[in-house]
Tab-separated table of C-alpha atoms in Angstrom:
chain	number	residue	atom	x	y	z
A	1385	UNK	CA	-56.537	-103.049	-33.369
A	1386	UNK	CA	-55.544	-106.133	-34.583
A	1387	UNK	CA	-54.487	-109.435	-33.679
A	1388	UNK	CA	-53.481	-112.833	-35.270
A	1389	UNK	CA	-52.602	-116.014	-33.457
A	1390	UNK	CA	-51.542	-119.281	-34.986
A	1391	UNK	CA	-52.796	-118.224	-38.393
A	1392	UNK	CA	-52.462	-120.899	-40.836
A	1393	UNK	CA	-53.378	-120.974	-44.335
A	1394	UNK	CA	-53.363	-123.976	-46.744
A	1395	UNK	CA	-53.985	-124.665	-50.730
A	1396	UNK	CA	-54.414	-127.755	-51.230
A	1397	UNK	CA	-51.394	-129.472	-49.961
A	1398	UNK	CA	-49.220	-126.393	-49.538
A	1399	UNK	CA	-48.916	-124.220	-46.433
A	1400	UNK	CA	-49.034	-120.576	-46.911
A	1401	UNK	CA	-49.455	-119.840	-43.574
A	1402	UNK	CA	-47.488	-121.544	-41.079
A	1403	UNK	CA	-48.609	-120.358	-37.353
A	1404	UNK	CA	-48.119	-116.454	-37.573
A	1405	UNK	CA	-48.322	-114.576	-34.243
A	1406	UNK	CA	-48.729	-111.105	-34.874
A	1407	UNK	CA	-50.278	-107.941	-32.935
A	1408	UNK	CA	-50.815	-103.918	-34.492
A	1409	UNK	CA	-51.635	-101.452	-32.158
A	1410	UNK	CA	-53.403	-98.212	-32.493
A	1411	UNK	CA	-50.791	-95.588	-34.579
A	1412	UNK	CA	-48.797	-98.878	-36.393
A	1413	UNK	CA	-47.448	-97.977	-39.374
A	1414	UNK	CA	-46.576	-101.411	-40.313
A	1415	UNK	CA	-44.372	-102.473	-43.298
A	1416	UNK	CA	-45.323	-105.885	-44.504
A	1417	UNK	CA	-42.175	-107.289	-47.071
A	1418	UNK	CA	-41.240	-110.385	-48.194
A	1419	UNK	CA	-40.710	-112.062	-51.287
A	1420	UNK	CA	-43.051	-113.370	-53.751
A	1421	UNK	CA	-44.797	-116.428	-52.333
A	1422	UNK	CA	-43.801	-115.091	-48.463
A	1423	UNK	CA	-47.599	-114.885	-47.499
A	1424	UNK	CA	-48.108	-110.999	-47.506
A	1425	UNK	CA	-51.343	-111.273	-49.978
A	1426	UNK	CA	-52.685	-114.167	-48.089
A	1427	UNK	CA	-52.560	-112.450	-44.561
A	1428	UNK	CA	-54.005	-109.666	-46.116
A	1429	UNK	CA	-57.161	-111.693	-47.181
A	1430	UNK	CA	-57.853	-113.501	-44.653
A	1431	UNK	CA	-57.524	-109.321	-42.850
A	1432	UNK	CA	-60.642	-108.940	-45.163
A	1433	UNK	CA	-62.207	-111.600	-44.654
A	1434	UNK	CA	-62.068	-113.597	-47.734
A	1435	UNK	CA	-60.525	-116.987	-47.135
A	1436	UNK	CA	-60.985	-119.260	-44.359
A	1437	UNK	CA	-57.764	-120.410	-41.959
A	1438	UNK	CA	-56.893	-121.987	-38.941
A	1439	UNK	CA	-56.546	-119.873	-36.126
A	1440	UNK	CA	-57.644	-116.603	-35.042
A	1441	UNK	CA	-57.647	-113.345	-36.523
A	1442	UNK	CA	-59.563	-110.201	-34.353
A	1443	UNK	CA	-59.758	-106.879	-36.276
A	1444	UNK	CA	-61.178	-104.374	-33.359
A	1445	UNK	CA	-61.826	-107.143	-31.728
A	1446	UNK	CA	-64.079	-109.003	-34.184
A	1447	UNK	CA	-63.979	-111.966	-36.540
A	1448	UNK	CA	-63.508	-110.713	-40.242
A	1449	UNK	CA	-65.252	-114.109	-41.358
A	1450	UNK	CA	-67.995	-114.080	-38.808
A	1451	UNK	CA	-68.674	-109.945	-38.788
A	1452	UNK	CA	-67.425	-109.373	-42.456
A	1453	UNK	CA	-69.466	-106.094	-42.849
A	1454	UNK	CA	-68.952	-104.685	-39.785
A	1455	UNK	CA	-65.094	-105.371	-40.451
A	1456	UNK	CA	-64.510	-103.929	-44.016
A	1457	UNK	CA	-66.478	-101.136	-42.668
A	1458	UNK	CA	-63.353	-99.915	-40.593
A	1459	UNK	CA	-60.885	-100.753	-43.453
A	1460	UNK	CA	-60.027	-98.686	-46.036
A	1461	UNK	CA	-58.098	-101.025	-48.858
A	1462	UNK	CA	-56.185	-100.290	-51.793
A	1463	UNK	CA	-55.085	-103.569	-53.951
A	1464	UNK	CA	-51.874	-103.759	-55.826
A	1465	UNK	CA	-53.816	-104.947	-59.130
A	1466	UNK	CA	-57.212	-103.077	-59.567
A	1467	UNK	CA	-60.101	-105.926	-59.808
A	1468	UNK	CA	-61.823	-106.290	-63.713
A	1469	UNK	CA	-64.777	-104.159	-62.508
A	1470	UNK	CA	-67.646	-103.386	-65.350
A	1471	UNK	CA	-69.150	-100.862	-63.163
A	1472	UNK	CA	-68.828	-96.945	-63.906
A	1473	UNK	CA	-66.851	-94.796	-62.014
A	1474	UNK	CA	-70.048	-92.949	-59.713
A	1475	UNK	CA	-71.696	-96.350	-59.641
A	1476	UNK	CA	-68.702	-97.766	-58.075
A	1477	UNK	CA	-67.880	-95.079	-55.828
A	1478	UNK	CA	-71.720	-95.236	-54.644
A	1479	UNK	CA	-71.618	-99.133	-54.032
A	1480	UNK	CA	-68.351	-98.517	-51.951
A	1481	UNK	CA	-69.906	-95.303	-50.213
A	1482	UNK	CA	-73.280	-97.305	-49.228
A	1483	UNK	CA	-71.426	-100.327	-47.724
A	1484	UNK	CA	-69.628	-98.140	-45.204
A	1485	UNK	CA	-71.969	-95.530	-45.169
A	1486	UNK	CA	-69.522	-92.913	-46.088
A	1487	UNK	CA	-70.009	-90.017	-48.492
A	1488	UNK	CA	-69.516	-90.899	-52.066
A	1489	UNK	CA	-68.343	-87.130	-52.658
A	1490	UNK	CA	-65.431	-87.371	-50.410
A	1491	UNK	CA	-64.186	-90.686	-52.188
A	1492	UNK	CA	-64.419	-88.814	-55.300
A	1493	UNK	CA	-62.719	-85.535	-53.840
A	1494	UNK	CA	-59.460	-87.160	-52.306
A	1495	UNK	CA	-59.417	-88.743	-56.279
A	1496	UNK	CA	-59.497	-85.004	-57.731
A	1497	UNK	CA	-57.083	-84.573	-54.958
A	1498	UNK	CA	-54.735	-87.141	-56.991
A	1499	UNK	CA	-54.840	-85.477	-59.810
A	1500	UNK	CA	-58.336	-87.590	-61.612
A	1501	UNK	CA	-60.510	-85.280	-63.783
A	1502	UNK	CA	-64.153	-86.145	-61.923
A	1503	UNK	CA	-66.438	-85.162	-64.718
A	1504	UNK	CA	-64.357	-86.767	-67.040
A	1505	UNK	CA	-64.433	-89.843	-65.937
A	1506	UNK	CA	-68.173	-90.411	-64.111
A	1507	UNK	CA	-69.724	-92.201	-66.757
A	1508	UNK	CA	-66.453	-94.492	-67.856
A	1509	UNK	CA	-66.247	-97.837	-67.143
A	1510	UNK	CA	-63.816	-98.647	-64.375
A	1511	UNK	CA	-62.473	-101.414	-65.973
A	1512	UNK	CA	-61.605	-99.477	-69.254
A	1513	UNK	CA	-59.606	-96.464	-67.066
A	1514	UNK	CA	-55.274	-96.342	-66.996
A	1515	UNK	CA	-53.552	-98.122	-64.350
A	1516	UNK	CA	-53.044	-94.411	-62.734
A	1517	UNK	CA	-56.406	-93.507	-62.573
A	1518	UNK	CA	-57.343	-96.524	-61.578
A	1519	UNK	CA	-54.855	-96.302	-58.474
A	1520	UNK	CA	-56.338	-93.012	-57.628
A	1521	UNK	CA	-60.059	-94.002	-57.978
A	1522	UNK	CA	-58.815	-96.743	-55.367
A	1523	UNK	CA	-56.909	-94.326	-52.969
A	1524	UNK	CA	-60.104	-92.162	-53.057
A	1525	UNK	CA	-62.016	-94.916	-52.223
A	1526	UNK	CA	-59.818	-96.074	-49.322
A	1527	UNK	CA	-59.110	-92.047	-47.643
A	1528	UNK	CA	-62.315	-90.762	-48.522
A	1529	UNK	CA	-64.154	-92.396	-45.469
A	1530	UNK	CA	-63.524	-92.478	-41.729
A	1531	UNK	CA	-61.630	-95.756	-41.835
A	1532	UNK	CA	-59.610	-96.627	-38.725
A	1533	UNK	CA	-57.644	-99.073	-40.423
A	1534	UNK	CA	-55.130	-98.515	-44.134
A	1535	UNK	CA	-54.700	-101.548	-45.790
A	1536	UNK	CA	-52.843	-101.353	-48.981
A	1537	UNK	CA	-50.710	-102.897	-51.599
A	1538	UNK	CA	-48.140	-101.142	-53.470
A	1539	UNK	CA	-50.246	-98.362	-53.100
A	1540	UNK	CA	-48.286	-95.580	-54.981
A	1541	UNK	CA	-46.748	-98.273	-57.634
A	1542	UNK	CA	-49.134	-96.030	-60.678
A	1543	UNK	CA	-48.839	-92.690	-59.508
A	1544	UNK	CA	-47.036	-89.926	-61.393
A	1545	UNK	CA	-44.965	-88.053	-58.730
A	1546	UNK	CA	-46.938	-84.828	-58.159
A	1547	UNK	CA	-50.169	-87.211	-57.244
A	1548	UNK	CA	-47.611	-89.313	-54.503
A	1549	UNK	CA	-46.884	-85.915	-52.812
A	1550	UNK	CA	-50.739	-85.460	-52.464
A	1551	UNK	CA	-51.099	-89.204	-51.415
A	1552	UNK	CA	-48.339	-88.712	-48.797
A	1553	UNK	CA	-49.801	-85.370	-47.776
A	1554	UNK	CA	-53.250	-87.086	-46.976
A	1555	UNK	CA	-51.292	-90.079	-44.882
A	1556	UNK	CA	-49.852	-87.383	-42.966
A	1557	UNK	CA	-53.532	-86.090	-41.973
A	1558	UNK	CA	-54.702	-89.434	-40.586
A	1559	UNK	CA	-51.140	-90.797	-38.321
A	1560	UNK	CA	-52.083	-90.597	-35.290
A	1561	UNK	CA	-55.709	-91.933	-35.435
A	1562	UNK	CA	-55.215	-94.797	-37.912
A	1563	UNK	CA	-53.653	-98.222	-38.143
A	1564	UNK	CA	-51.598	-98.929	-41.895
A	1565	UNK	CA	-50.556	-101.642	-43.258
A	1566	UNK	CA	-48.420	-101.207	-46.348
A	1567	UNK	CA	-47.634	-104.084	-48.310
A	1568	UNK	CA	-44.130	-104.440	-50.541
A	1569	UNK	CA	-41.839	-106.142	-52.328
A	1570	UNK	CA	-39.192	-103.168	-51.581
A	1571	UNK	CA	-38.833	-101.141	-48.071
A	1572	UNK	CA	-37.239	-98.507	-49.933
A	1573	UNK	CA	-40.300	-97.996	-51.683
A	1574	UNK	CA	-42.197	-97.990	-48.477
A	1575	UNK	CA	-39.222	-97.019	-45.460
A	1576	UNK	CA	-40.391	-93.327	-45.256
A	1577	UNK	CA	-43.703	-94.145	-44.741
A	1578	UNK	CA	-43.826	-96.657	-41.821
A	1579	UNK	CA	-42.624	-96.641	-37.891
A	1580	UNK	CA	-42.329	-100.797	-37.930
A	1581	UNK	CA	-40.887	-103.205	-40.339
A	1582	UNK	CA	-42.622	-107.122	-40.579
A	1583	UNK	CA	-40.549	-109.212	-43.073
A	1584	UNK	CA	-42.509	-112.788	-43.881
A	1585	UNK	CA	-40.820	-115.864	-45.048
A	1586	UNK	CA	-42.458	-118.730	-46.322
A	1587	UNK	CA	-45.550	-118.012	-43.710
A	1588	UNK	CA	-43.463	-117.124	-40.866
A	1589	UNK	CA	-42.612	-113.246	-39.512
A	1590	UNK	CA	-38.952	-113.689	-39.711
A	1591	UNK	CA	-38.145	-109.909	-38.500
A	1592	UNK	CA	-40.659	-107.543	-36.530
A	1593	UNK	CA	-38.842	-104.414	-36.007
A	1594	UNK	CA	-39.711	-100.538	-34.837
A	1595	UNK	CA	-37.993	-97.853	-37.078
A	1596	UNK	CA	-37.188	-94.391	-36.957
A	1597	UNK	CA	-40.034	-92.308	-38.635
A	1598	UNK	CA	-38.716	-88.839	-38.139
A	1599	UNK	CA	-39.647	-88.040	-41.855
A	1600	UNK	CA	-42.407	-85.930	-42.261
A	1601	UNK	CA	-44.508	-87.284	-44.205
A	1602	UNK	CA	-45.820	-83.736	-46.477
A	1603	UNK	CA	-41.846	-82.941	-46.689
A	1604	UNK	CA	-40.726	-81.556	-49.909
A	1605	UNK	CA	-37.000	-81.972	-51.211
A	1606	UNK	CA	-35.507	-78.827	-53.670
A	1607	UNK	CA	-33.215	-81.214	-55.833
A	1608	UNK	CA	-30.359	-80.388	-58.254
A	1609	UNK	CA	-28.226	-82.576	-60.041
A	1610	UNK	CA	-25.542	-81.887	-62.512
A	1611	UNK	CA	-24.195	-85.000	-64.828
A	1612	UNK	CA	-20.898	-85.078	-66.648
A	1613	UNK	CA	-22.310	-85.555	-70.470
A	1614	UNK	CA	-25.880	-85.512	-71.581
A	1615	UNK	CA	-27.638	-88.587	-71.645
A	1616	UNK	CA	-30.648	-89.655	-73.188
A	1617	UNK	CA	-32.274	-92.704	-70.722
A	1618	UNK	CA	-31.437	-89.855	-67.697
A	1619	UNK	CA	-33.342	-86.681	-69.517
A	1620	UNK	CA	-36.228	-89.405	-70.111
A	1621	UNK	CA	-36.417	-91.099	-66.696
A	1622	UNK	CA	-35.716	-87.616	-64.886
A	1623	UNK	CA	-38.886	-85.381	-66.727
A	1624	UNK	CA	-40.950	-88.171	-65.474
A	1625	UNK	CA	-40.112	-87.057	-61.806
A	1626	UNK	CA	-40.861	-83.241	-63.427
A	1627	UNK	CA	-37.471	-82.347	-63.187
A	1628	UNK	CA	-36.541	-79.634	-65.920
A	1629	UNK	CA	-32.938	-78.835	-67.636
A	1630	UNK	CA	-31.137	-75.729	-66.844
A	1631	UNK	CA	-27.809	-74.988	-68.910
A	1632	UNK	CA	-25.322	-77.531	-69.715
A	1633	UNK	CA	-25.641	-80.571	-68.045
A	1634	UNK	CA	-28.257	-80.127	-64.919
A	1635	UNK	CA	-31.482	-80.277	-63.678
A	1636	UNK	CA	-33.747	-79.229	-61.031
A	1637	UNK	CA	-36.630	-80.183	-59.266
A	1638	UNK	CA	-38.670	-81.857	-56.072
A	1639	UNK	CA	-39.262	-84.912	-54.669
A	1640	UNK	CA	-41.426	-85.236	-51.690
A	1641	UNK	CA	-39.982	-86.264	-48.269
A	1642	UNK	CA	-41.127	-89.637	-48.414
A	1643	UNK	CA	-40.118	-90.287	-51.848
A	1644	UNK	CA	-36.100	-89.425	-51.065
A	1645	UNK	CA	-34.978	-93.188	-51.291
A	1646	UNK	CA	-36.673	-94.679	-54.128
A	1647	UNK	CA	-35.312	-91.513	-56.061
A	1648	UNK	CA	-31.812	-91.865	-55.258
A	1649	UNK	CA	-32.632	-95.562	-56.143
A	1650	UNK	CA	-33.198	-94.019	-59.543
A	1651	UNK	CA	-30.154	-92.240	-59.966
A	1652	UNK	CA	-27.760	-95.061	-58.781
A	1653	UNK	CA	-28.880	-96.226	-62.335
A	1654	UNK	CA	-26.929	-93.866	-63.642
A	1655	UNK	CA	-23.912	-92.989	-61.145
A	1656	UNK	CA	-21.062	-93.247	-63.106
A	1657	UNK	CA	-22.651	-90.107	-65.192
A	1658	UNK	CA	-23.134	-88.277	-61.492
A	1659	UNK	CA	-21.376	-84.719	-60.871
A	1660	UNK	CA	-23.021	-83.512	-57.983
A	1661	UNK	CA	-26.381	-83.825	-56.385
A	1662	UNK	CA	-27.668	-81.457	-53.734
A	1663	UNK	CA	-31.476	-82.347	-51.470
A	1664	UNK	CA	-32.214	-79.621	-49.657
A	1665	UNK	CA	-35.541	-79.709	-47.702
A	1666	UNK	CA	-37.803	-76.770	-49.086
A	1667	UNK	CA	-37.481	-73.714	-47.294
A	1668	UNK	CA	-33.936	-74.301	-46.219
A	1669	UNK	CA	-30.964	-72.087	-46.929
């Protein structure tokens, strides 16, 4: 589905880009990670067609430069920072609908999907929305056409965790008939999500890797954990996960499949107040 060879990218004096070689097939779900400056953003656009390189870069085949339209019209993209649009909400889900020729109704349903209130929000200026519902305009953007091709950036980074299950729930639907590419500063954040790992250093693919992607992807977790003393930073960075308190010191409550590592990544924050945890998958004695 897609294919780079000797891409090189170059501002001014300074080499992004350095002669990547890189190939995604058909069912990748590919992991792009790297530190700032590594080149993940600048692959990505020249993906969509927006800079010029030395090179070649085939998306199903064709040039993203020379057959731009036809291009983005296979991609569905989600950006990590939401562009300063002035637009409404339906005109901007009807400017993205007409240039794929998609149905602006199923952008805007996979949003309500994500938890965005639809009539709420029709008339507001895009620009003037929260970073979440921003993120889930995006998403419903991205899903709610026939895209062969997932291209997105820290795509979950804004959502609360109820509207991540749904967003996980709706990758599951589409695994084996689309291509992702899911950019990162963190696998954790990503790990669950992906069945290859491509790690860019200073313009080079320094690790290209297949993983295990056993994980299933609209999983849910039943979670307890019990702490040794109340504390105040915990009860506030747990009820944003939806977790409620039981008696004494514990709490219960789910995290989706997917989620499982960035959540324990949350409670190492606070492991020397850690009793016990228990993850059970839902459903399981």
């Amino acid at each position: 589905m897609i294919q780079l060879k000797s891409l090189k990218k170059t501002f001014r004096k300074t080499q992004v880009l350095r002669g990547l070689d890189l190939n995604l097939a058909k069912g990748d779900r590919m992991a792009l990670v790297g530190s700032n400056g590594a080149g993940k953003t600048t692959l990505v656009r020249c993906l969509l067609g927006q800079y010029t390189f030395e090179g070649e870069v085939l998306v199903a085949g064709l040039s993203p430069r020379e057959n731009r339209r036809e291009v983005l019209k296979q991609i569905g993209f989600v950006p990590q920072l939401p562009p300063p649009i002035k637009m409404t909400v339906e005109q901007l889900v009807q400017f993205s609908a007409d240039l794929c020729d998609a149905d602006p109704e199923e952008m805007l349903g996979v949003a309500a999907k994500l938890g965005l209130p639809i009539d709420e929000v029709r008339n507001r200026v895009f620009v003037r929305m929260s970073g979440g519902e921003k993120q889930k305009l995006l998403i419903g953007i991205a899903l709610g056409r026939d895209a062969e091709i997932l291209i997105m950036d820290e795509p979950a980074a804004n959502l609360d965790p109820e509207a991540r299950q749904v967003f996980f729930n709706l990758l599951a639907e589409r695994l084996d008939r689309v291509t992702m590419i899911i950019s990162s500063h963190r696998l954790d954040e990503v790990a669950a999500l992906v069945n290859r790992v491509v790690e860019l250093d200073r313009g080079l693919v320094v690790l290209d890797d297949h993983v295990d992607d056993s994980v299933d992807m609209s999983s849910v977790l039943n979670c307890s954990i019990e702490l040794s003393q109340p504390n105040d930073a915990f009860s506030k960075s747990i009820s944003e996960w939806g977790f409620t308190h039981n008696e004494g010191n514990c709490w219960q409550g789910q995290v989706a499949g997917p989620d499982r590592l960035r959540f324990l990544g949350v409670l190492s924050r606070y492991a020397g107040l850690l009793q016990g945890i228990e993850m059970k998958a839902a459903g399981q004695k």
